[in-house]
mmCIF file of C-alpha atoms and ligand atoms in Angstrom:
data_model
loop_
_atom_site.group_PDB
_atom_site.id
_atom_site.type_symbol
_atom_site.label_atom_id
_atom_site.label_comp_id
_atom_site.label_asym_id
_atom_site.label_seq_id
_atom_site.Cartn_x
_atom_site.Cartn_y
_atom_site.Cartn_z
ATOM 1 C CA UNK A 1 23.720 -5.174 12.894
ATOM 2 C CA UNK A 2 20.708 -6.917 12.684
ATOM 3 C CA UNK A 3 18.761 -6.291 9.313
ATOM 4 C CA UNK A 4 16.644 -2.868 9.052
ATOM 5 C CA UNK A 5 13.071 -3.992 8.733
ATOM 6 C CA UNK A 6 10.302 -1.691 7.370
ATOM 7 C CA UNK A 7 6.603 -2.263 6.470
ATOM 8 C CA UNK A 8 4.617 -0.859 4.251
ATOM 9 C CA UNK A 9 0.985 -1.230 5.066
ATOM 10 C CA UNK A 10 -2.014 -0.483 2.959
ATOM 11 C CA UNK A 11 -5.726 -1.990 1.448
ATOM 12 C CA UNK A 12 -4.027 -1.919 -1.881
ATOM 13 C CA UNK A 13 -7.426 -1.892 -4.010
ATOM 14 C CA UNK A 14 -6.060 -2.356 -6.340
ATOM 15 C CA UNK A 15 -2.110 -1.434 -5.836
ATOM 16 C CA UNK A 16 -1.275 1.873 -8.091
ATOM 17 C CA UNK A 17 1.972 3.664 -9.300
ATOM 18 C CA UNK A 18 1.331 6.045 -6.265
ATOM 19 C CA UNK A 19 1.881 2.801 -3.800
ATOM 20 C CA UNK A 20 4.855 1.788 -5.791
ATOM 21 C CA UNK A 21 6.689 4.750 -6.296
ATOM 22 C CA UNK A 22 6.744 4.908 -2.202
ATOM 23 C CA UNK A 23 7.543 1.166 -1.868
ATOM 24 C CA UNK A 24 10.625 1.177 -4.267
ATOM 25 C CA UNK A 25 11.976 4.493 -2.759
ATOM 26 C CA UNK A 26 12.024 2.399 1.140
ATOM 27 C CA UNK A 27 13.617 -0.360 -0.188
ATOM 28 C CA UNK A 28 16.271 1.705 -1.065
ATOM 29 C CA UNK A 29 16.271 2.863 2.763
ATOM 30 C CA UNK A 30 15.885 -0.352 4.314
ATOM 31 C CA UNK A 31 17.323 -3.786 3.980
ATOM 32 C CA UNK A 32 14.163 -5.333 4.042
ATOM 33 C CA UNK A 33 10.954 -4.528 2.861
ATOM 34 C CA UNK A 34 7.386 -6.218 3.554
ATOM 35 C CA UNK A 35 4.254 -4.781 1.604
ATOM 36 C CA UNK A 36 1.127 -5.950 3.854
ATOM 37 C CA UNK A 37 -2.334 -6.076 2.717
ATOM 38 C CA UNK A 38 -4.311 -5.063 5.720
ATOM 39 C CA UNK A 39 -7.856 -4.749 6.491
ATOM 40 C CA UNK A 40 -9.346 -0.798 7.094
ATOM 41 C CA UNK A 41 -12.374 -1.196 8.827
ATOM 42 C CA UNK A 42 -13.743 2.091 6.931
ATOM 43 C CA UNK A 43 -13.303 0.618 3.751
ATOM 44 C CA UNK A 44 -14.964 -1.688 1.596
ATOM 45 C CA UNK A 45 -12.962 -3.703 -0.477
ATOM 46 C CA UNK A 46 -13.360 -5.035 -4.287
ATOM 47 C CA UNK A 47 -10.405 -7.419 -4.568
ATOM 48 C CA UNK A 48 -9.740 -10.036 -2.032
ATOM 49 C CA UNK A 49 -6.583 -10.267 -0.103
ATOM 50 C CA UNK A 50 -5.204 -12.879 -1.585
ATOM 51 C CA UNK A 51 -5.998 -10.783 -5.444
ATOM 52 C CA UNK A 52 -4.795 -7.815 -3.780
ATOM 53 C CA UNK A 53 -1.087 -9.895 -2.398
ATOM 54 C CA UNK A 54 -0.773 -11.827 -6.012
ATOM 55 C CA UNK A 55 -1.299 -7.959 -7.956
ATOM 56 C CA UNK A 56 1.880 -6.424 -5.269
ATOM 57 C CA UNK A 57 3.640 -9.424 -5.922
ATOM 58 C CA UNK A 58 3.566 -9.063 -9.674
ATOM 59 C CA UNK A 59 4.870 -5.676 -9.909
ATOM 60 C CA UNK A 60 7.647 -6.069 -7.227
ATOM 61 C CA UNK A 61 8.953 -9.307 -8.581
ATOM 62 C CA UNK A 62 11.890 -7.893 -9.695
ATOM 63 C CA UNK A 63 13.116 -6.308 -5.916
ATOM 64 C CA UNK A 64 15.012 -8.906 -3.945
ATOM 65 C CA UNK A 65 14.750 -7.357 -0.622
ATOM 66 C CA UNK A 66 10.733 -6.331 -1.277
ATOM 67 C CA UNK A 67 8.060 -9.281 0.683
ATOM 68 C CA UNK A 68 4.250 -9.305 0.052
ATOM 69 C CA UNK A 69 2.533 -10.433 3.014
ATOM 70 C CA UNK A 70 -1.614 -10.375 4.466
ATOM 71 C CA UNK A 71 -2.675 -9.615 7.820
ATOM 72 C CA UNK A 72 -5.833 -9.172 9.740
ATOM 73 C CA UNK A 73 -4.860 -7.165 12.519
ATOM 74 C CA UNK A 74 -3.432 -4.271 14.111
ATOM 75 C CA UNK A 75 -0.617 -2.732 12.227
ATOM 76 C CA UNK A 76 1.408 -2.397 15.814
ATOM 77 C CA UNK A 77 1.212 -6.133 16.421
ATOM 78 C CA UNK A 78 2.111 -7.280 13.036
ATOM 79 C CA UNK A 79 5.646 -4.367 13.301
ATOM 80 C CA UNK A 80 6.408 -6.271 16.405
ATOM 81 C CA UNK A 81 6.160 -9.921 15.130
ATOM 82 C CA UNK A 82 8.148 -9.067 12.231
ATOM 83 C CA UNK A 83 10.955 -7.185 14.233
ATOM 84 C CA UNK A 84 10.000 -3.903 12.233
ATOM 85 C CA UNK A 85 11.678 -0.937 13.059
ATOM 86 C CA UNK A 86 9.698 1.606 10.553
ATOM 87 C CA UNK A 87 6.542 2.017 9.284
ATOM 88 C CA UNK A 88 6.260 3.620 5.542
ATOM 89 C CA UNK A 89 3.258 5.714 4.885
ATOM 90 C CA UNK A 90 2.397 7.750 1.704
ATOM 91 C CA UNK A 91 1.405 11.167 2.193
ATOM 92 C CA UNK A 92 -0.072 13.251 -1.189
ATOM 93 C CA UNK A 93 -1.866 16.115 0.201
ATOM 94 C CA UNK A 94 -2.610 18.104 3.294
ATOM 95 C CA UNK A 95 -5.709 15.979 3.562
ATOM 96 C CA UNK A 96 -4.344 12.934 4.011
ATOM 97 C CA UNK A 97 -2.218 14.471 7.096
ATOM 98 C CA UNK A 98 -4.748 14.916 10.140
ATOM 99 C CA UNK A 99 -5.588 10.938 9.869
ATOM 100 C CA UNK A 100 -2.721 9.659 9.100
ATOM 101 C CA UNK A 101 -0.478 11.692 11.791
ATOM 102 C CA UNK A 102 -3.364 10.144 14.097
ATOM 103 C CA UNK A 103 -2.542 6.662 13.151
ATOM 104 C CA UNK A 104 1.035 7.346 13.678
ATOM 105 C CA UNK A 105 0.312 8.890 17.195
ATOM 106 C CA UNK A 106 -2.069 5.696 18.398
ATOM 107 C CA UNK A 107 0.621 3.113 16.194
ATOM 108 C CA UNK A 108 3.407 4.689 18.431
ATOM 109 C CA UNK A 109 1.299 4.121 21.488
ATOM 110 C CA UNK A 110 0.613 0.574 20.757
ATOM 111 C CA UNK A 111 4.195 -0.361 19.819
ATOM 112 C CA UNK A 112 6.308 2.138 21.319
ATOM 113 C CA UNK A 113 9.561 0.371 19.082
ATOM 114 C CA UNK A 114 8.217 1.229 16.135
ATOM 115 C CA UNK A 115 8.723 4.509 13.628
ATOM 116 C CA UNK A 116 5.946 5.804 11.358
ATOM 117 C CA UNK A 117 7.905 7.700 8.324
ATOM 118 C CA UNK A 118 6.291 9.766 5.818
ATOM 119 C CA UNK A 119 7.371 10.167 2.611
ATOM 120 C CA UNK A 120 6.258 12.457 0.138
ATOM 121 C CA UNK A 121 4.409 11.815 -2.897
ATOM 122 C CA UNK A 122 5.781 11.844 -6.329
ATOM 123 C CA UNK A 123 3.787 15.173 -8.047
ATOM 124 C CA UNK A 124 2.803 13.031 -10.772
ATOM 125 C CA UNK A 125 1.318 11.089 -7.959
ATOM 126 C CA UNK A 126 -0.539 13.980 -6.166
ATOM 127 C CA UNK A 127 -3.850 12.839 -7.183
ATOM 128 C CA UNK A 128 -4.205 8.835 -7.482
ATOM 129 C CA UNK A 129 -5.634 7.047 -5.900
ATOM 130 C CA UNK A 130 -7.507 2.856 -6.201
ATOM 131 C CA UNK A 131 -11.016 5.051 -5.483
ATOM 132 C CA UNK A 132 -10.496 6.988 -8.997
ATOM 133 C CA UNK A 133 -8.474 3.790 -10.743
ATOM 134 C CA UNK A 134 -11.472 1.400 -9.705
ATOM 135 C CA UNK A 135 -13.974 4.294 -11.499
ATOM 136 C CA UNK A 136 -12.604 4.867 -14.402
ATOM 137 C CA UNK A 137 -11.535 1.265 -15.218
ATOM 138 C CA UNK A 138 -15.652 0.342 -13.968
ATOM 139 C CA UNK A 139 -16.941 2.480 -16.994
ATOM 140 C CA UNK A 140 -14.018 1.397 -19.592
ATOM 141 C CA UNK A 141 -11.634 4.164 -18.628
ATOM 142 C CA UNK A 142 -7.715 4.510 -19.609
ATOM 143 C CA UNK A 143 -6.231 3.932 -16.175
ATOM 144 C CA UNK A 144 -2.689 2.793 -18.062
ATOM 145 C CA UNK A 145 -1.217 5.772 -16.284
ATOM 146 C CA UNK A 146 -2.338 4.671 -13.078
ATOM 147 C CA UNK A 147 -0.961 1.358 -12.780
ATOM 148 C CA UNK A 148 1.647 -0.880 -13.587
ATOM 149 C CA UNK A 149 1.578 -2.119 -16.743
ATOM 150 C CA UNK A 150 2.436 -5.908 -15.893
ATOM 151 C CA UNK A 151 -1.454 -6.020 -13.982
ATOM 152 C CA UNK A 152 -3.421 -3.482 -16.481
ATOM 153 C CA UNK A 153 -4.912 -6.722 -17.946
ATOM 154 C CA UNK A 154 -5.944 -8.101 -14.823
ATOM 155 C CA UNK A 155 -7.574 -5.584 -13.000
ATOM 156 C CA UNK A 156 -9.581 -4.106 -16.471
ATOM 157 C CA UNK A 157 -10.715 -8.356 -16.393
ATOM 158 C CA UNK A 158 -12.054 -7.692 -13.636
ATOM 159 C CA UNK A 159 -12.928 -4.224 -13.177
ATOM 160 C CA UNK A 160 -14.802 -3.277 -16.592
ATOM 161 C CA UNK A 161 -18.043 -3.058 -17.342
ATOM 162 C CA UNK A 162 -18.481 -5.991 -19.842
ATOM 163 C CA UNK A 163 -19.488 -4.309 -23.402
HETATM 164 O O1 PNS B 201 -4.341 1.858 2.164
HETATM 165 P P1 PNS B 201 -4.216 2.227 3.280
HETATM 166 O O2 PNS B 201 -6.822 2.310 3.133
HETATM 167 O O3 PNS B 201 -5.084 4.275 4.143
HETATM 168 O O4 PNS B 201 -3.986 1.710 4.427
HETATM 169 C C1 PNS B 201 -4.752 1.412 6.069
HETATM 170 C C2 PNS B 201 -4.678 0.742 6.846
HETATM 171 C C3 PNS B 201 -4.779 -0.575 6.319
HETATM 172 C C4 PNS B 201 -2.968 0.576 7.057
HETATM 173 C C5 PNS B 201 -5.144 0.946 7.985
HETATM 174 O O5 PNS B 201 -6.144 0.824 8.279
HETATM 175 C C6 PNS B 201 -4.555 -0.213 9.335
HETATM 176 O O6 PNS B 201 -3.494 0.333 9.913
HETATM 177 N N1 PNS B 201 -5.597 -1.236 9.541
HETATM 178 C C7 PNS B 201 -4.857 -2.279 10.071
HETATM 179 C C8 PNS B 201 -5.673 -2.025 12.125
HETATM 180 C C9 PNS B 201 -5.141 -1.053 12.563
HETATM 181 O O7 PNS B 201 -3.774 -1.585 13.100
HETATM 182 N N2 PNS B 201 -6.018 0.171 12.338
HETATM 183 C C10 PNS B 201 -4.957 1.257 13.150
HETATM 184 C C11 PNS B 201 -4.914 1.355 14.258
HETATM 185 S S1 PNS B 201 -4.344 2.895 15.222
#
């Protein structure tokens, strides 16, 4: 049987414990996961795509079936390019749902061969977002509960106001 590949797309600006939770759970369900750093036209990012990729790589280096990539194009095209059968998204609250539902339907229209699967976030990550992490770190707050330890210092170094 052919390898079952899923993509986990996002801005990851930066990756948080909430993202990691979804990625690792997805990695238990598929032969290969490709975490792909993409452009969200509604967001302006603080970290460059290469920096975001590097931060993700550091956090998933132990996982054998996870790759990390950057793609500046349509997710539906990327899934086709990689032969992926699924797109994995994390859902936090109902407020995420309408937008995610719209994207899932559009991606299905653009690439009928790919299914979007939603994983519910773990309860402790319900409120967590990259923009919260950036705000807290920029004001020298403690973000250690929200981001993996292995990238904590990199993020603090880039984000916090120099005292
Ligand atoms: O982490 P985000 O910002 O919620 O991720 C959104 C992202 C990057 C997955 C989404 O904006 C995306 O798929 N961008 C690639 C371009 C594309 O395919 N747009 C959607 C057409 S419906």
